Amino acid sequence: MTAPRVRFAPSPTGYLHVGGARTALFNWLYARATGGTFVLRIEDTDKERSTPAHTQVILDGLSWLGVGWDEGPFFQGAYAERHHADAERLLAAGRAYKDYLTASELDIERAKAKALGAPFRFERARHELPAAEQARRKTAGMPYAIRFAMPDAEIAWDDAVHGHISWQGRDLDDFIILRSDGSAIYNMAVVSDDIAMAITHVIRGDDHISNTPKQIALYRALGHEPPVFAHVPMILGTDGKKLSKRHGATAVGDYRDMGILPAAMRNFLALLGWSPGGNDEILPESDLIARFTLEHIQKKAAVFDAAKLEWMNGQYLSMLPVLELLAPVRRQLDLLHVQTERDLAPLIDAVKTRSRTVTHLAEQIAVRLDASRIVRDDKGSQFAAKLGDRFAANLRLVHQALSVCDASEWNAALLEAALKRLAESTGVKLGDVMQPIRVALTGGTVSEPVPELLAVVGREESLARIGRAGG
Ligand code: GLU
């Protein structure tokens, strides 16, 4: 068997939707799993809605996700001549015919069908104008479209996801393949391109199932065997409705800005409609590639659960080495307008296991770097109120005890020993020594262990914060 060739064929008419990203990912995984080739084709034939800016957003989104293409990006608009030639080839072979009907004549035909309560279908036997009338209209220079003559036969395929699917040609329209301005419509362009690009597997959303019999008929009429089709399920929100902006962010770029890591997004998207079999959920790239098969794509719609994505992101934040987090954290710090010369690695290390998003992680780093970002939260205030006067008093004790540690002793191990000695010598509970420090340094009651927190905030800054809160 020759190596598979798959493609992702987005129309650059908007941002990169998570559904599109999932389709791209499945194609990419299939190519990586089989030693195949992943082709990127930008379907920019809708001149009014396609923009270079949208194309760039799609390319950036795929690059960020780590879904890299092997060939392309190809632009469908560049192949208009081939689309045209393929339509002409069908015309010459008698598999397509010219339709000189005007818009108002078509409206009349539609109205007739409606009056009979029948769905309108353009049929050659019924609607093709007599040769003489065609010749007259041709001489008059009237415009025409080219319609495909749909064969009256069964059109069936074994979908890699849905199994056997069968249509009857007589239930399908003699659809237009070339508009009167000479431009190809989607089904013609896509088949022409998929043939030219030697695509072996078409993996795309199941909203395209109804286009597939038309495309298969075109393949055969052009003398080519159709590829394997795998129609992947829709993505719904947690309320069971089609995923839309009502459910929150649907653009891949928004998740990047919200501090989701590409590795987590990739893992999460892979599980939207595919399962490795079994309960494993944390599947880094190499596992996804090793385990991905078309057979494990599900028919039923997938549910986009943003809470699960955030949970998964937290898992990746804990798991990934600090080095891999440096760039995303720096980007989030920029978005938060935090400038620092400091080595971020120890700061990231201190807070990454307690973070759900890179944004959340960067916010904690910002607080550790800059006291003006401390906000005393409800838990912090409640704790201080509960301790009453002892809150400030304990902090003064801490300040005294830690002031004697010089910069060379300011590390987590020595700080911990110093705080334990303080608790023992004063009889103050260790928790009532530690927790006020946490509140003084961060405003809240949850953080890395206090000695580590003191170490990352640094000697001068820690003592200043403790001094202020205990003052
Ligand atoms: N441009 C089409 C879309 O975005 C491609 C469909 C296909 O993959 O054939 O829906």
Coordinates of C-alpha atoms and ligand atoms in Angstrom, one line a residue:
M1 CA 0.0 0.0 0.0
T2 CA 1.3 3.5 -0.8
A3 CA 1.7 5.8 2.1
P4 CA -1.5 7.8 2.9
R5 CA -1.9 11.4 1.8
V6 CA -4.4 13.4 3.8
R7 CA -5.3 17.1 3.8
F8 CA -6.9 19.8 5.9
A9 CA -8.8 22.2 3.7
P10 CA -10.1 25.1 5.7
S11 CA -11.9 28.1 4.1
P12 CA -10.2 31.3 5.4
T13 CA -13.4 33.0 6.1
G14 CA -13.0 33.3 9.9
Y15 CA -10.7 32.3 12.8
L16 CA -9.5 28.7 13.4
H17 CA -12.5 27.1 15.1
V18 CA -11.8 24.3 17.6
G19 CA -13.8 22.0 15.3
G20 CA -11.5 22.8 12.4
A21 CA -8.4 22.4 14.6
R22 CA -9.7 19.0 15.7
T23 CA -10.2 18.0 12.0
A24 CA -6.7 19.2 11.3
L25 CA -5.3 17.3 14.3
F26 CA -7.0 14.0 13.2
N27 CA -5.5 14.3 9.7
W28 CA -2.1 15.1 11.2
L29 CA -2.2 12.2 13.6
Y30 CA -3.3 9.8 10.9
A31 CA -0.3 11.0 8.7
R32 CA 2.1 10.7 11.6
A33 CA 0.7 7.3 12.6
T34 CA 1.0 5.8 9.1
G35 CA 4.1 7.5 7.8
G36 CA 1.9 9.5 5.5
T37 CA 1.8 13.1 4.2
F38 CA -0.3 15.9 5.6
V39 CA -1.2 18.5 3.0
L40 CA -2.6 21.9 3.9
R41 CA -4.9 23.5 1.3
I42 CA -6.5 26.8 1.9
E43 CA -9.9 26.9 0.1
D44 CA -10.0 30.6 -0.7
T45 CA -12.5 30.5 -3.6
D46 CA -15.1 32.5 -1.7
K47 CA -13.5 35.8 -2.7
E48 CA -15.8 38.0 -0.6
R49 CA -15.3 36.2 2.7
S50 CA -11.7 34.9 2.3
T51 CA -8.9 37.2 3.6
P52 CA -5.1 36.8 4.0
A53 CA -5.6 37.8 7.6
H54 CA -7.8 34.8 8.2
T55 CA -5.4 32.6 6.4
Q56 CA -2.6 33.8 8.7
V57 CA -4.7 33.2 11.8
I58 CA -5.2 29.6 10.6
L59 CA -1.5 29.0 9.9
D60 CA -0.6 30.5 13.3
G61 CA -3.1 28.4 15.1
L62 CA -1.9 25.2 13.5
S63 CA 1.7 26.1 14.2
W64 CA 0.9 26.9 17.8
L65 CA -0.9 23.6 18.2
G66 CA 2.2 21.8 16.7
V67 CA 0.1 20.5 13.9
G68 CA 2.7 21.0 11.1
W69 CA 2.0 20.4 7.5
D70 CA 4.3 18.5 5.1
E71 CA 3.1 20.2 1.9
G72 CA 1.5 23.5 1.2
P73 CA -0.1 25.7 2.1
F74 CA -1.6 25.4 -1.3
F75 CA -4.3 28.0 -2.3
Q76 CA -7.3 26.6 -4.1
G77 CA -7.8 29.9 -6.0
A78 CA -4.5 29.2 -7.9
Y79 CA -6.1 26.1 -9.5
A80 CA -9.1 27.7 -11.1
E81 CA -7.9 26.8 -14.6
R82 CA -7.6 23.1 -13.7
H83 CA -11.1 23.1 -12.1
H84 CA -12.4 24.7 -15.3
A85 CA -10.6 22.1 -17.5
D86 CA -12.0 19.2 -15.4
A87 CA -15.5 20.5 -15.8
E88 CA -15.0 20.9 -19.6
R89 CA -13.6 17.4 -19.6
L90 CA -16.9 16.1 -18.1
L91 CA -18.8 18.2 -20.6
A92 CA -16.9 16.7 -23.5
A93 CA -17.4 13.2 -22.2
G94 CA -21.2 13.8 -22.0
R95 CA -21.1 13.5 -18.2
A96 CA -22.1 17.1 -17.8
Y97 CA -24.2 19.5 -19.8
K98 CA -24.9 23.2 -20.4
D99 CA -27.7 24.8 -18.6
Y100 CA -28.9 28.0 -20.3
L101 CA -31.9 28.6 -18.0
T102 CA -32.1 32.1 -16.7
A103 CA -32.6 32.8 -13.0
S104 CA -36.3 33.6 -13.5
E105 CA -36.9 30.5 -15.5
L106 CA -35.3 28.5 -12.7
D107 CA -37.6 30.2 -10.2
I108 CA -40.6 29.2 -12.3
E109 CA -39.4 25.5 -12.2
R110 CA -39.0 25.7 -8.5
A111 CA -42.4 27.2 -8.0
K112 CA -43.9 24.4 -10.1
A113 CA -42.2 21.7 -7.9
K114 CA -43.4 23.5 -4.8
A115 CA -47.0 23.6 -6.1
L116 CA -46.8 19.8 -6.5
G117 CA -45.3 19.5 -3.0
A118 CA -42.2 17.9 -4.4
P119 CA -38.6 18.9 -3.6
F120 CA -37.0 20.7 -6.6
R121 CA -34.4 18.6 -8.5
F122 CA -32.7 19.7 -11.6
E123 CA -32.9 16.8 -14.1
R124 CA -31.5 16.7 -17.5
A125 CA -34.5 14.9 -19.0
R126 CA -36.9 17.5 -17.7
H127 CA -34.9 20.8 -17.7
E128 CA -32.4 20.7 -20.5
L129 CA -33.4 23.0 -23.3
P130 CA -33.9 21.6 -26.8
A131 CA -30.8 21.8 -28.9
A132 CA -32.2 24.5 -31.1
E133 CA -33.0 26.7 -28.2
Q134 CA -29.6 26.1 -26.8
A135 CA -28.1 27.1 -30.1
R136 CA -30.2 30.3 -30.2
R137 CA -29.1 31.3 -26.7
K138 CA -25.5 30.5 -27.5
T139 CA -25.6 32.7 -30.6
A140 CA -27.2 35.4 -28.5
G141 CA -24.2 35.1 -26.1
M142 CA -26.3 34.2 -23.1
P143 CA -24.5 32.8 -20.1
Y144 CA -24.7 29.2 -19.1
A145 CA -23.7 27.0 -16.2
I146 CA -22.4 23.5 -16.4
R147 CA -24.3 20.9 -14.6
F148 CA -23.2 17.4 -13.7
A149 CA -25.4 14.6 -15.1
M150 CA -26.0 12.6 -12.0
P151 CA -26.1 8.9 -12.9
D152 CA -29.3 7.1 -11.9
A153 CA -27.4 4.5 -9.9
E154 CA -26.5 3.6 -6.3
I155 CA -23.6 5.6 -4.9
A156 CA -22.2 3.9 -1.8
W157 CA -19.0 4.0 0.2
D158 CA -17.6 2.4 3.4
D159 CA -17.0 5.3 5.6
A160 CA -14.1 4.6 8.0
V161 CA -16.2 6.0 10.8
H162 CA -19.9 5.5 9.9
G163 CA -19.6 2.2 8.0
H164 CA -21.6 1.6 4.8
I165 CA -23.5 4.6 3.5
S166 CA -25.6 4.4 0.4
W167 CA -27.4 7.1 -1.8
Q168 CA -29.4 6.8 -4.9
G169 CA -28.4 9.0 -7.8
R170 CA -32.0 9.7 -8.6
D171 CA -32.4 11.4 -5.2
L172 CA -29.5 13.8 -6.0
D173 CA -29.6 17.0 -8.1
D174 CA -27.9 17.5 -11.4
F175 CA -25.8 20.0 -9.5
I176 CA -23.9 22.9 -11.0
I177 CA -20.1 22.3 -11.3
L178 CA -19.2 25.4 -13.1
R179 CA -21.0 28.8 -12.6
S180 CA -21.8 31.0 -15.6
D181 CA -18.8 33.1 -14.7
G182 CA -16.6 30.1 -15.2
S183 CA -15.7 29.5 -11.6
A184 CA -16.1 26.0 -10.1
I185 CA -18.3 25.3 -7.2
Y186 CA -17.0 23.6 -4.0
N187 CA -17.7 20.0 -5.0
M188 CA -16.0 20.3 -8.3
A189 CA -13.0 22.2 -7.0
V190 CA -12.5 19.9 -4.0
V191 CA -12.5 16.7 -6.2
S192 CA -10.3 18.3 -8.8
D193 CA -7.8 19.3 -6.1
D194 CA -8.0 16.0 -4.2
I195 CA -7.3 14.1 -7.4
A196 CA -4.4 16.4 -8.4
M197 CA -2.9 16.2 -4.9
A198 CA -3.3 12.4 -4.8
I199 CA -5.3 12.5 -1.6
T200 CA -6.0 8.9 -0.4
H201 CA -8.0 9.7 2.8
V202 CA -10.5 12.5 3.3
I203 CA -10.9 13.0 7.0
R204 CA -13.4 15.9 7.7
G205 CA -16.5 16.9 9.6
D206 CA -19.7 14.8 9.2
D207 CA -21.5 17.9 8.0
H208 CA -19.9 17.0 4.6
I209 CA -21.6 13.5 4.4
S210 CA -24.2 14.8 2.0
N211 CA -21.5 16.2 -0.3
T212 CA -19.8 12.9 -0.5
P213 CA -22.1 11.0 -3.0
K214 CA -21.8 14.0 -5.3
Q215 CA -18.0 13.9 -5.0
I216 CA -17.8 10.2 -5.5
A217 CA -19.9 10.5 -8.7
L218 CA -17.4 13.2 -9.9
Y219 CA -14.4 11.0 -9.1
R220 CA -15.8 8.2 -11.1
A221 CA -16.9 10.4 -14.0
L222 CA -13.3 11.8 -14.1
G223 CA -12.0 8.2 -14.2
H224 CA -10.6 8.0 -10.7
E225 CA -11.3 5.8 -7.7
P226 CA -12.5 7.9 -4.8
P227 CA -10.4 8.1 -1.6
V228 CA -11.3 6.6 1.8
F229 CA -13.8 8.9 3.6
A230 CA -13.8 9.3 7.4
H231 CA -16.4 11.7 8.6
V232 CA -15.7 12.8 12.2
P233 CA -18.5 13.8 14.6
M234 CA -19.6 17.3 15.4
I235 CA -18.6 19.0 18.6
L236 CA -21.4 20.1 21.0
G237 CA -21.3 22.3 24.1
T238 CA -22.1 20.7 27.5
D239 CA -25.8 21.6 27.0
G240 CA -25.9 19.3 23.9
K241 CA -26.2 22.1 21.4
K242 CA -23.8 22.7 18.6
L243 CA -20.7 24.4 19.9
S244 CA -20.9 28.1 19.4
K245 CA -19.8 31.4 21.0
R246 CA -22.6 31.1 23.5
H247 CA -20.6 28.3 25.1
G248 CA -17.5 30.5 25.5
A249 CA -14.4 30.7 23.3
T250 CA -14.4 28.7 20.1
A251 CA -11.3 30.1 18.5
V252 CA -8.0 28.3 19.0
G253 CA -6.3 31.6 19.5
D254 CA -8.5 32.5 22.5
Y255 CA -7.4 29.4 24.3
R256 CA -3.8 30.4 23.7
D257 CA -4.5 33.8 25.2
M258 CA -6.3 32.1 28.1
G259 CA -3.1 30.3 29.0
I260 CA -3.8 26.8 27.6
L261 CA -0.7 24.9 26.6
P262 CA -0.5 23.5 23.0
A263 CA 0.3 20.1 24.4
A264 CA -2.9 20.1 26.6
M265 CA -5.0 21.5 23.8
R266 CA -3.8 18.9 21.4
N267 CA -4.5 16.1 23.9
F268 CA -7.9 17.5 24.7
L269 CA -8.9 17.9 21.0
A270 CA -7.7 14.4 20.2
L271 CA -10.2 13.0 22.7
L272 CA -13.1 14.9 21.0
G273 CA -14.6 12.1 19.0
W274 CA -11.7 9.7 19.3
S275 CA -10.7 7.4 22.1
P276 CA -7.6 5.2 22.5
G277 CA -9.8 2.5 24.0
G278 CA -9.5 2.2 27.7
N279 CA -9.6 5.1 30.2
D280 CA -6.3 6.8 29.5
E281 CA -6.8 10.5 29.1
I282 CA -3.4 12.1 29.5
L283 CA -1.8 11.1 26.2
P284 CA 1.2 13.2 25.2
E285 CA 2.0 13.5 21.5
S286 CA 4.0 10.3 21.1
D287 CA 1.1 8.2 22.7
L288 CA -1.4 9.9 20.5
I289 CA 0.5 9.1 17.4
A290 CA 1.2 5.5 18.5
R291 CA -2.4 4.8 19.4
F292 CA -4.4 6.8 16.7
T293 CA -6.5 4.8 14.3
L294 CA -9.5 5.8 12.2
E295 CA -11.4 2.8 13.6
H296 CA -11.5 4.4 17.1
I297 CA -13.2 7.6 15.9
Q298 CA -16.7 7.7 17.3
K299 CA -19.9 8.3 15.4
K300 CA -21.6 10.1 18.2
A301 CA -21.1 13.8 18.7
A302 CA -18.4 14.9 21.1
V303 CA -18.8 17.3 24.0
F304 CA -16.5 20.2 24.5
D305 CA -16.1 20.5 28.3
A306 CA -14.0 23.6 29.1
A307 CA -13.6 22.6 32.7
K308 CA -12.0 19.3 31.5
L309 CA -9.6 21.3 29.3
E310 CA -8.5 23.4 32.2
W311 CA -8.0 20.3 34.4
M312 CA -6.0 18.7 31.6
N313 CA -3.9 21.9 31.2
G314 CA -3.1 21.8 34.9
Q315 CA -1.9 18.2 34.5
Y316 CA 0.4 19.3 31.7
L317 CA 1.7 22.3 33.7
S318 CA 2.7 19.9 36.5
M319 CA 4.2 17.4 34.1
L320 CA 6.1 19.5 31.7
P321 CA 9.7 20.5 32.4
V322 CA 10.2 24.2 33.2
L323 CA 12.2 24.7 30.0
E324 CA 9.1 24.0 27.9
L325 CA 7.1 26.5 29.9
L326 CA 9.5 29.4 29.6
A327 CA 8.2 30.8 26.3
P328 CA 4.5 30.6 27.1
V329 CA 5.0 32.1 30.5
R330 CA 7.0 35.0 29.1
R331 CA 4.3 35.6 26.6
Q332 CA 1.6 35.7 29.4
L333 CA 3.8 38.0 31.5
D334 CA 4.0 40.4 28.5
L335 CA 0.3 40.3 28.3
L336 CA 0.2 41.2 32.0
H337 CA 2.8 44.0 31.4
V338 CA 5.3 42.4 33.8
Q339 CA 8.9 43.2 32.9
T340 CA 11.7 41.3 34.7
E341 CA 15.3 40.4 34.2
R342 CA 15.0 37.5 36.6
D343 CA 15.5 33.9 35.8
L344 CA 12.0 32.7 35.6
A345 CA 12.8 29.0 36.0
P346 CA 12.7 28.9 39.9
L347 CA 9.5 31.0 39.9
I348 CA 7.8 28.7 37.4
D349 CA 9.0 25.7 39.4
A350 CA 7.5 27.1 42.6
V351 CA 4.0 27.6 41.3
K352 CA 3.4 25.3 38.3
T353 CA 1.9 22.4 40.2
R354 CA -0.7 24.8 41.7
S355 CA -1.7 26.4 38.4
R356 CA -4.5 25.6 36.0
T357 CA -3.5 27.9 33.1
V358 CA -0.4 29.7 32.1
T359 CA -2.2 32.9 32.8
H360 CA -2.9 31.8 36.4
L361 CA 0.7 30.7 36.6
A362 CA 1.9 34.1 35.3
E363 CA -0.3 36.0 37.7
Q364 CA 1.3 34.2 40.6
I365 CA 4.7 35.0 39.3
A366 CA 3.7 38.6 39.0
V367 CA 2.7 38.7 42.6
R368 CA 6.0 37.2 43.6
L369 CA 7.9 39.8 41.6
D370 CA 5.9 42.9 42.4
A371 CA 4.3 43.7 45.7
S372 CA 1.8 46.2 44.1
R373 CA 0.1 43.1 42.5
I374 CA -0.8 41.6 45.9
V375 CA -4.5 41.5 46.5
R376 CA -5.7 40.2 49.8
D377 CA -8.3 37.6 48.9
D378 CA -11.3 36.5 51.1
K379 CA -9.4 33.6 52.6
G380 CA -6.5 35.8 53.4
S381 CA -8.7 38.4 55.1
Q382 CA -10.6 35.8 57.0
F383 CA -7.4 34.2 58.2
A384 CA -6.0 37.5 59.4
A385 CA -9.3 38.4 61.2
K386 CA -9.3 35.0 62.9
L387 CA -5.8 35.5 64.2
G388 CA -6.7 39.0 65.4
D389 CA -3.7 40.8 67.0
R390 CA -1.6 37.8 66.8
F391 CA -1.5 38.1 63.0
A392 CA 0.7 41.2 63.1
A393 CA 2.5 40.1 66.3
N394 CA 3.5 36.8 64.7
L395 CA 4.7 38.6 61.6
R396 CA 6.9 40.9 63.8
L397 CA 8.4 37.8 65.4
V398 CA 9.1 36.4 62.0
H399 CA 10.7 39.6 60.8
Q400 CA 13.0 39.6 63.8
A401 CA 14.0 36.0 63.3
L402 CA 14.5 36.2 59.6
S403 CA 16.4 39.5 59.5
V404 CA 19.4 37.7 61.0
C405 CA 19.5 35.4 58.0
D406 CA 21.8 37.0 55.4
A407 CA 21.5 36.7 51.7
S408 CA 23.7 33.6 51.6
E409 CA 21.4 31.8 54.1
W410 CA 18.3 32.8 52.3
N411 CA 17.3 29.4 50.9
A412 CA 14.3 27.1 51.6
A413 CA 16.1 24.6 53.8
L414 CA 17.7 27.2 56.1
L415 CA 14.6 29.3 56.2
E416 CA 12.5 26.3 57.2
A417 CA 14.9 25.5 60.0
A418 CA 14.8 29.1 61.2
L419 CA 11.0 29.2 61.3
K420 CA 10.8 25.9 63.1
R421 CA 13.2 27.2 65.8
L422 CA 11.1 30.3 66.1
A423 CA 7.9 28.3 66.7
E424 CA 9.6 26.1 69.2
S425 CA 11.2 28.9 71.2
T426 CA 8.1 31.0 71.3
G427 CA 5.5 28.3 71.7
V428 CA 3.6 29.7 68.7
K429 CA 2.0 27.0 66.5
L430 CA 4.0 26.4 63.3
G431 CA 0.9 27.0 61.2
D432 CA 0.4 30.4 62.9
V433 CA 4.0 31.3 61.9
M434 CA 3.8 30.1 58.4
Q435 CA 0.3 31.1 57.2
P436 CA 0.7 34.9 58.1
I437 CA 3.8 34.9 56.0
R438 CA 1.9 33.4 53.1
V439 CA -0.8 36.1 53.5
A440 CA 1.8 38.8 53.8
L441 CA 3.7 37.7 50.7
T442 CA 0.8 36.7 48.4
G443 CA -2.4 38.0 49.8
G444 CA -3.9 34.5 49.9
T445 CA -3.7 31.3 51.9
V446 CA -2.6 28.9 49.1
S447 CA 0.9 28.7 47.7
E448 CA 4.1 26.6 47.5
P449 CA 5.6 25.7 50.9
V450 CA 6.4 29.0 52.8
P451 CA 10.2 28.5 52.9
E452 CA 10.2 28.1 49.1
L453 CA 7.9 31.1 48.7
L454 CA 10.3 33.2 50.8
A455 CA 13.2 32.0 48.7
V456 CA 11.6 32.9 45.4
V457 CA 10.4 36.3 46.6
G458 CA 13.9 37.0 47.9
R459 CA 15.3 38.4 51.1
E460 CA 14.8 42.1 50.8
E461 CA 11.4 41.9 49.3
S462 CA 10.1 39.2 51.7
L463 CA 11.3 41.2 54.7
A464 CA 9.7 44.3 53.3
R465 CA 6.3 42.6 52.8
I466 CA 6.4 41.0 56.2
G467 CA 7.3 44.3 57.8
R468 CA 4.4 46.1 56.1
A469 CA 1.8 43.4 57.0
G470 CA 3.1 43.2 60.6
G471 CA 3.5 47.0 61.0
Ligands
GLU1 N1 -13.3 24.1 2.7 C1 -14.2 23.1 3.2 C2 -14.6 23.4 4.6 O1 -14.0 24.2 5.2 C3 -13.5 21.8 3.1 C4 -14.3 20.6 3.2 C5 -13.5 19.3 2.9 O2 -12.7 19.0 3.8 O3 -13.7 18.7 1.9 O4 -15.6 22.9 5.0

